[in-house]
Short mmCIF file of C-alpha atoms and ligand atoms in Angstrom, two decimals:
data_model
loop_
_atom_site.label_atom_id
_atom_site.label_comp_id
_atom_site.label_asym_id
_atom_site.label_seq_id
_atom_site.Cartn_x
_atom_site.Cartn_y
_atom_site.Cartn_z
CA MET A 1 117.17 89.86 76.32
CA GLU A 2 118.74 92.46 78.07
CA PHE A 3 116.79 95.78 79.15
CA LYS A 4 118.52 99.90 80.36
CA ILE A 5 116.35 100.82 82.76
CA ALA A 6 116.22 104.08 84.04
CA LEU A 7 115.09 104.89 87.70
CA ILE A 8 113.83 107.70 89.57
CA ARG A 9 113.40 107.37 92.90
CA GLY A 10 112.04 110.50 93.53
CA ASP A 11 111.31 111.51 97.36
CA GLY A 12 109.16 110.20 100.07
CA ILE A 13 108.40 107.06 100.66
CA GLY A 14 109.56 106.80 96.94
CA PRO A 15 113.52 105.06 97.70
CA GLU A 16 112.30 101.75 99.30
CA VAL A 17 109.05 101.17 97.40
CA VAL A 18 111.08 101.17 94.32
CA ASN A 19 114.52 99.38 96.73
CA GLN A 20 111.65 96.38 96.22
CA ALA A 21 109.94 96.53 92.19
CA VAL A 22 114.52 96.58 91.60
CA ARG A 23 114.59 93.09 93.53
CA VAL A 24 111.18 92.04 91.80
CA MET A 25 112.97 92.76 88.39
CA ASP A 26 116.18 90.56 89.30
CA ARG A 27 114.12 87.86 90.14
CA ILE A 28 112.42 88.09 87.33
CA GLY A 29 115.71 88.17 85.00
CA VAL A 30 117.28 85.24 87.08
CA ARG A 31 113.57 83.00 86.11
CA PHE A 32 114.11 84.07 82.59
CA GLY A 33 117.07 84.70 81.82
CA HIS A 34 116.66 88.50 81.51
CA THR A 35 120.01 91.31 82.38
CA PHE A 36 118.61 94.78 83.41
CA TYR A 37 121.16 97.67 83.48
CA TYR A 38 119.47 100.44 85.81
CA THR A 39 120.47 104.19 85.58
CA ASP A 40 119.48 106.41 88.69
CA VAL A 41 118.19 109.62 87.27
CA LEU A 42 117.66 112.11 89.94
CA MET A 43 114.14 113.98 90.07
CA GLY A 44 111.92 115.58 92.82
CA GLY A 45 112.32 116.94 95.17
CA CYS A 46 115.94 115.13 95.82
CA ALA A 47 117.09 117.63 92.75
CA THR A 48 116.10 120.30 93.71
CA ASP A 49 117.77 119.73 97.10
CA ALA A 50 120.86 118.35 94.81
CA VAL A 51 121.33 121.47 92.07
CA GLY A 52 118.68 123.65 92.43
CA LYS A 53 116.18 122.29 90.35
CA SER A 54 113.50 119.88 90.77
CA TYR A 55 113.87 118.61 86.90
CA PRO A 56 117.79 119.02 86.66
CA ASP A 57 119.15 119.36 82.38
CA GLY A 58 119.41 116.34 80.74
CA THR A 59 116.49 114.55 82.79
CA ALA A 60 114.80 113.73 79.44
CA GLU A 61 118.13 112.09 77.53
CA LYS A 62 119.07 109.83 79.92
CA CYS A 63 115.50 108.38 80.33
CA ARG A 64 115.29 108.40 76.89
CA ALA A 65 118.85 106.60 76.21
CA CYS A 66 116.92 103.36 78.09
CA ASP A 67 113.89 101.22 77.45
CA ALA A 68 111.62 101.89 80.58
CA VAL A 69 111.52 104.31 83.57
CA LEU A 70 110.59 103.31 87.00
CA LEU A 71 109.57 105.54 89.74
CA GLY A 72 108.91 105.97 92.44
CA ALA A 73 107.59 109.02 93.78
CA VAL A 74 108.20 112.60 93.88
CA GLY A 75 107.41 115.21 96.23
CA GLY A 76 106.48 116.79 99.50
CA PRO A 77 105.49 120.04 102.05
CA LYS A 78 109.27 120.02 102.47
CA TRP A 79 108.76 121.82 98.67
CA ASP A 80 105.72 123.90 99.47
CA GLY A 81 107.10 126.73 99.89
CA VAL A 82 109.53 127.41 96.23
CA SER A 83 108.31 128.30 93.43
CA ALA A 84 105.72 126.68 90.75
CA GLU A 85 109.02 126.34 88.41
CA LYS A 86 111.15 124.56 90.93
CA ARG A 87 108.04 122.72 92.56
CA PRO A 88 108.65 118.34 92.20
CA GLU A 89 104.98 118.34 90.44
CA ALA A 90 106.67 120.49 87.90
CA ALA A 91 109.32 117.68 86.79
CA LEU A 92 106.46 115.00 86.19
CA LEU A 93 104.40 116.99 84.09
CA ALA A 94 107.95 118.21 82.22
CA ILE A 95 109.19 114.47 81.94
CA ARG A 96 105.68 113.64 80.98
CA LYS A 97 105.83 115.72 78.19
CA ASP A 98 108.85 115.58 76.48
CA LEU A 99 109.05 112.05 76.36
CA GLY A 100 105.74 112.44 74.61
CA LEU A 101 103.34 109.71 77.19
CA TYR A 102 100.11 111.13 76.43
CA ALA A 103 98.39 107.72 77.44
CA ASN A 104 98.19 107.40 81.22
CA LEU A 105 97.07 103.57 81.76
CA ARG A 106 95.45 103.17 85.70
CA PRO A 107 93.94 99.65 86.10
CA ALA A 108 91.58 99.90 89.18
CA THR A 109 91.12 95.68 90.52
CA LEU A 110 90.08 94.74 93.39
CA ARG A 111 92.00 91.93 93.66
CA PRO A 112 90.80 88.52 94.38
CA ALA A 113 92.17 88.26 98.03
CA LEU A 114 90.72 91.73 98.83
CA LYS A 115 86.95 92.05 98.72
CA SER A 116 86.95 92.84 101.81
CA ALA A 117 89.13 95.50 102.15
CA SER A 118 86.75 97.61 99.18
CA PRO A 119 84.70 100.50 101.61
CA LEU A 120 81.95 99.49 99.02
CA LYS A 121 79.01 96.87 100.33
CA ALA A 122 80.10 93.72 100.34
CA GLU A 123 77.46 93.05 97.49
CA THR A 124 78.68 96.06 95.07
CA ALA A 125 82.35 94.53 96.13
CA GLU A 126 81.03 90.73 95.40
CA ARG A 127 80.60 91.77 91.59
CA GLY A 128 83.97 92.88 91.00
CA ILE A 129 85.87 95.70 89.94
CA ASP A 130 88.21 95.26 86.96
CA LEU A 131 88.08 98.32 84.66
CA MET A 132 91.39 100.70 83.19
CA MET A 133 90.95 104.28 83.91
CA VAL A 134 93.00 105.67 80.38
CA ARG A 135 93.31 109.67 80.88
CA GLU A 136 95.16 111.92 79.13
CA LEU A 137 98.17 112.90 80.12
CA THR A 138 99.75 115.81 77.90
CA GLY A 139 97.16 118.54 77.36
CA GLY A 140 94.27 119.67 78.73
CA ILE A 141 94.30 122.46 82.02
CA TYR A 142 97.69 121.06 83.36
CA PHE A 143 99.15 122.35 80.15
CA GLY A 144 97.08 125.18 79.72
CA LYS A 145 98.47 128.53 79.28
CA ARG A 146 97.94 129.73 83.04
CA ASN A 147 97.74 133.46 84.12
CA ARG A 148 98.08 135.70 87.29
CA TYR A 149 96.93 139.54 86.75
CA GLN A 150 95.72 142.71 89.21
CA THR A 151 92.32 143.85 89.05
CA ILE A 152 91.28 147.37 89.57
CA ASP A 153 87.72 145.85 91.99
CA ARG A 154 87.87 142.20 92.54
CA GLY A 155 91.42 141.90 93.59
CA VAL A 156 94.13 139.32 91.96
CA GLU A 157 92.29 136.99 89.41
CA CYS A 158 94.15 133.82 87.78
CA THR A 159 93.26 131.89 84.87
CA ASP A 160 93.47 127.95 83.69
CA LEU A 161 93.57 127.76 80.06
CA MET A 162 91.84 124.04 79.07
CA ALA A 163 92.62 123.46 75.26
CA TYR A 164 92.20 120.67 73.67
CA SER A 165 93.06 119.27 69.56
CA GLU A 166 90.98 116.70 67.56
CA MET A 167 94.94 115.14 67.07
CA GLU A 168 95.13 114.95 71.10
CA ILE A 169 91.93 113.53 71.49
CA GLU A 170 91.98 111.13 67.57
CA ARG A 171 95.29 109.80 68.95
CA ILE A 172 93.97 108.66 73.00
CA GLY A 173 90.69 108.00 72.12
CA ARG A 174 92.23 105.63 69.74
CA ARG A 175 94.49 103.77 72.13
CA ALA A 176 91.64 103.20 74.88
CA PHE A 177 89.46 101.84 71.66
CA GLU A 178 92.01 99.37 71.45
CA LEU A 179 92.57 98.34 74.37
CA ALA A 180 89.05 97.98 75.48
CA ARG A 181 89.57 95.38 72.27
CA LEU A 182 91.92 93.41 74.15
CA ARG A 183 89.54 93.61 77.26
CA ARG A 184 85.51 93.06 77.09
CA LYS A 185 85.40 95.51 74.70
CA LYS A 186 83.21 98.02 76.22
CA LEU A 187 84.11 101.44 76.32
CA ALA A 188 83.30 105.18 78.66
CA SER A 189 84.29 108.67 77.92
CA VAL A 190 83.78 110.54 80.18
CA ASP A 191 83.42 114.38 79.63
CA LYS A 192 81.66 117.49 80.79
CA ALA A 193 79.84 118.45 77.10
CA ASN A 194 76.67 119.83 79.01
CA VAL A 195 79.64 122.89 79.85
CA LEU A 196 82.89 122.64 78.39
CA GLU A 197 83.08 123.55 74.63
CA THR A 198 86.16 120.74 75.00
CA SER A 199 84.27 118.90 76.04
CA ARG A 200 82.28 118.89 72.51
CA LEU A 201 84.84 118.79 70.73
CA TRP A 202 86.46 115.44 72.52
CA ARG A 203 83.33 113.49 72.53
CA SER A 204 82.60 114.18 68.50
CA VAL A 205 85.83 113.37 68.16
CA MET A 206 85.17 109.84 69.90
CA HIS A 207 81.59 109.60 68.02
CA ARG A 208 83.79 109.61 65.01
CA LEU A 209 86.70 106.95 66.10
CA SER A 210 83.46 104.83 67.59
CA ALA A 211 82.14 103.70 63.98
CA GLU A 212 84.96 102.41 62.96
CA TYR A 213 85.32 100.23 65.91
CA PRO A 214 81.80 98.59 65.74
CA ASP A 215 82.86 95.67 68.39
CA VAL A 216 82.89 98.31 70.80
CA GLU A 217 80.56 99.11 73.23
CA TYR A 218 80.61 102.96 73.56
CA SER A 219 78.34 104.76 75.68
CA ASP A 220 79.20 108.85 76.97
CA VAL A 221 79.19 109.28 80.68
CA LEU A 222 79.50 113.08 82.92
CA VAL A 223 82.46 113.15 84.42
CA ASP A 224 79.76 114.02 87.96
CA ASN A 225 77.81 110.82 86.89
CA CYS A 226 81.08 108.69 86.53
CA ALA A 227 82.47 110.33 89.75
CA MET A 228 78.85 108.79 91.17
CA GLN A 229 78.72 105.25 89.15
CA LEU A 230 82.64 104.27 90.75
CA VAL A 231 80.41 103.69 93.88
CA ARG A 232 77.43 102.92 93.17
CA ASP A 233 78.53 99.71 90.84
CA PRO A 234 82.05 99.85 89.60
CA SER A 235 81.16 96.70 87.97
CA GLN A 236 79.75 98.31 84.86
CA PHE A 237 83.19 100.00 83.49
CA ASP A 238 85.80 98.46 81.36
CA VAL A 239 88.07 100.85 79.53
CA VAL A 240 87.29 104.65 81.10
CA VAL A 241 88.85 107.20 78.32
CA THR A 242 88.89 110.61 79.52
CA GLU A 243 90.57 113.78 79.92
CA ASN A 244 93.88 114.90 81.92
CA MET A 245 91.70 116.19 85.31
CA PHE A 246 89.19 114.25 85.03
CA GLY A 247 91.39 111.41 84.57
CA ASP A 248 93.68 112.36 87.87
CA ILE A 249 90.25 112.93 89.88
CA LEU A 250 88.77 110.14 88.98
CA SER A 251 91.68 107.85 88.99
CA ASP A 252 92.31 108.20 93.01
CA GLU A 253 88.48 107.82 93.04
CA ALA A 254 88.67 104.29 91.32
CA SER A 255 92.00 103.48 93.43
CA MET A 256 90.37 103.66 96.73
CA VAL A 257 87.16 101.49 96.50
CA THR A 258 89.43 99.31 95.29
CA GLY A 259 90.47 98.81 99.39
CA SER A 260 94.12 100.53 99.01
CA ILE A 261 95.82 103.19 96.95
CA GLY A 262 98.98 101.12 97.58
CA LEU A 263 97.74 98.70 95.85
CA LEU A 264 97.82 100.56 91.85
CA PRO A 265 100.08 100.73 89.52
CA SER A 266 100.09 102.79 86.61
CA ALA A 267 101.89 103.47 82.79
CA SER A 268 102.73 105.71 81.26
CA ILE A 269 103.13 105.75 77.18
CA GLY A 270 103.26 107.50 73.81
CA ASP A 271 104.38 106.18 70.66
CA GLY A 272 107.45 104.94 71.15
CA ALA A 273 110.30 104.63 73.96
CA PRO A 274 110.55 104.83 76.05
CA GLY A 275 107.56 104.82 78.26
CA LEU A 276 107.43 105.70 82.34
CA TYR A 277 105.81 103.26 84.95
CA GLU A 278 104.90 104.02 88.36
CA PRO A 279 102.42 103.75 91.26
CA ILE A 280 99.71 105.74 91.93
CA HIS A 281 99.75 106.92 95.00
CA GLY A 282 102.02 109.68 96.48
CA SER A 283 105.32 110.15 98.59
CA ALA A 284 103.47 110.11 101.96
CA PRO A 285 106.30 111.85 103.71
CA ASP A 286 104.81 111.40 107.22
CA ILE A 287 105.89 107.49 106.89
CA ALA A 288 108.81 108.14 104.82
CA GLY A 289 112.28 105.76 105.37
CA GLN A 290 109.81 103.72 108.66
CA ASP A 291 109.74 100.44 106.10
CA LYS A 292 106.09 101.13 106.15
CA ALA A 293 105.02 101.78 102.51
CA ASN A 294 103.13 99.58 100.53
CA PRO A 295 105.14 98.17 97.93
CA ILE A 296 103.08 97.01 95.29
CA ALA A 297 101.55 99.31 93.74
CA THR A 298 105.55 99.91 92.16
CA ILE A 299 105.76 96.11 91.57
CA LEU A 300 102.51 95.79 89.86
CA SER A 301 103.93 98.77 87.79
CA ALA A 302 107.17 96.80 87.03
CA ALA A 303 104.80 94.10 84.90
CA MET A 304 103.12 96.89 83.35
CA MET A 305 106.49 97.68 82.05
CA PHE A 306 107.09 93.94 81.17
CA ARG A 307 103.90 93.91 80.00
CA TYR A 308 103.79 98.04 77.65
CA SER A 309 107.27 98.22 77.03
CA PHE A 310 108.71 94.83 77.10
CA HIS A 311 105.72 92.56 75.57
CA LEU A 312 106.93 90.12 78.51
CA PRO A 313 103.52 89.25 79.24
CA ASP A 314 104.67 85.97 81.09
CA GLU A 315 106.75 87.65 83.29
CA ALA A 316 104.63 89.95 83.75
CA ASP A 317 101.65 87.42 84.98
CA ALA A 318 104.46 85.99 86.95
CA ILE A 319 104.54 89.04 89.03
CA GLU A 320 101.08 89.82 89.11
CA ASN A 321 100.47 86.31 90.46
CA ALA A 322 103.19 86.57 93.22
CA VAL A 323 101.52 89.64 94.40
CA ASP A 324 97.93 87.37 94.11
CA ALA A 325 99.59 84.45 95.85
CA VAL A 326 100.27 86.84 98.80
CA LEU A 327 97.63 89.12 99.28
CA ALA A 328 96.13 85.10 99.55
CA GLU A 329 97.29 84.52 102.30
CA GLY A 330 96.13 87.26 104.44
CA TYR A 331 99.59 89.92 104.75
CA HIS A 332 99.36 93.27 104.17
CA THR A 333 100.94 96.43 104.98
CA ALA A 334 99.20 99.39 106.78
CA ASP A 335 97.15 101.22 104.54
CA PHE A 336 94.71 98.28 104.25
CA ALA A 337 93.78 95.20 106.35
CA GLY A 338 94.51 91.33 105.93
CA ARG A 339 94.96 89.21 108.87
CA GLY A 340 97.23 90.46 112.03
CA GLU A 341 99.22 92.61 112.00
CA PRO A 342 100.80 94.47 109.32
CA ILE A 343 104.16 93.68 108.03
CA GLY A 344 106.55 96.22 106.83
CA THR A 345 108.11 97.58 103.10
CA ALA A 346 110.76 94.60 103.03
CA ALA A 347 108.78 91.80 104.01
CA MET A 348 106.85 92.29 102.10
CA GLY A 349 108.86 92.71 99.17
CA ASP A 350 110.69 89.59 100.29
CA LEU A 351 107.15 87.43 100.03
CA ILE A 352 106.44 88.41 96.12
CA VAL A 353 110.09 87.74 95.76
CA GLY A 354 109.42 84.20 97.76
CA LYS A 355 107.04 83.59 95.33
CA LEU A 356 109.04 84.03 92.03
C1 IPM B 401 98.90 111.41 89.53
C2 IPM B 401 99.44 112.88 90.55
C3 IPM B 401 99.95 114.41 90.16
C4 IPM B 401 98.72 114.78 88.77
C5 IPM B 401 100.81 115.56 90.80
C6 IPM B 401 101.58 115.00 91.26
C7 IPM B 401 101.04 116.21 89.27
O1 IPM B 401 98.64 113.26 91.07
O2 IPM B 401 99.71 111.40 88.71
O3 IPM B 401 97.62 111.97 89.53
O4 IPM B 401 98.11 115.78 88.27
O5 IPM B 401 98.84 114.30 87.30
MG1 MG B 402 96.99 112.03 91.05
#
């Protein structure tokens, strides 16, 4: 088959890790008889530098012309001083919104070879971690009205509005229930219904849906309790669904308990093509260009692309198995523990390609 893939290499370590994922995809193409056509799309701080906008005109159209988008990372301290709408992060939010990518899937898996890399107690890590965080990605406080105004007696005051509609909650809820059905049939919905009105609506919609999915074991978890449970015993979770900002925070926490944020991929999908696939780590400007970055999260994001956008589970399995085989031999980059000295970005790519 033939696929068009948009590559947003981005900033910092983005270009290096995308390079390795492209090598892996090309190898998959040879092995399974597919052809991939890549289109580079400029977005992020590098776009601000090149054309004065982090989200150049036509970015979404270029992506829509492809079957899927692979993104490295955007952002960095270099652009901390620029105005809010020029920030690289603004481009990320814009593309999520413009492509309608309301469902962000962030699997946190303790890979078999890495039980000792988890910062959790051995007996906790031994129980395993295999959860899927489903984060609402185009609503809530990330996209609500913002305001900044001068008060008479309290200096400057700001507001960020958190809004959710039933429609937005229902569509992410359905995704989560459907995913739970394909996994261990457990769904935890995370909210702050003891305080927030948006959470009370969230919970009532989830309860209504749960009646339609009686085969899925459903529970409500308050967000503060969820943060605690993720370090106490993450093995209790299968699918976790939550709103945008809670999901941002909890997915970093969930990733860390698996040993390294450098290992975890993500998929952002909507109701139509294209999906966007990206590692959950950032642009790590401190190690950019030094061949130190871990390419595994991006390579596993490519695996998710095969699974969710191309509906090619064998190709996805092949990539995941190749990663596990390399990890089982003790190879590691500097961000996580393994046997011997850490290896570089390209060497890790070589080893994974070698297994394919
Ligand atoms: C993420 C990131 C982004 C987010 C930032 C860079 C805007 O932290 O994808 O988790 O908050 O969504
Ligand atoms: Mg985040």
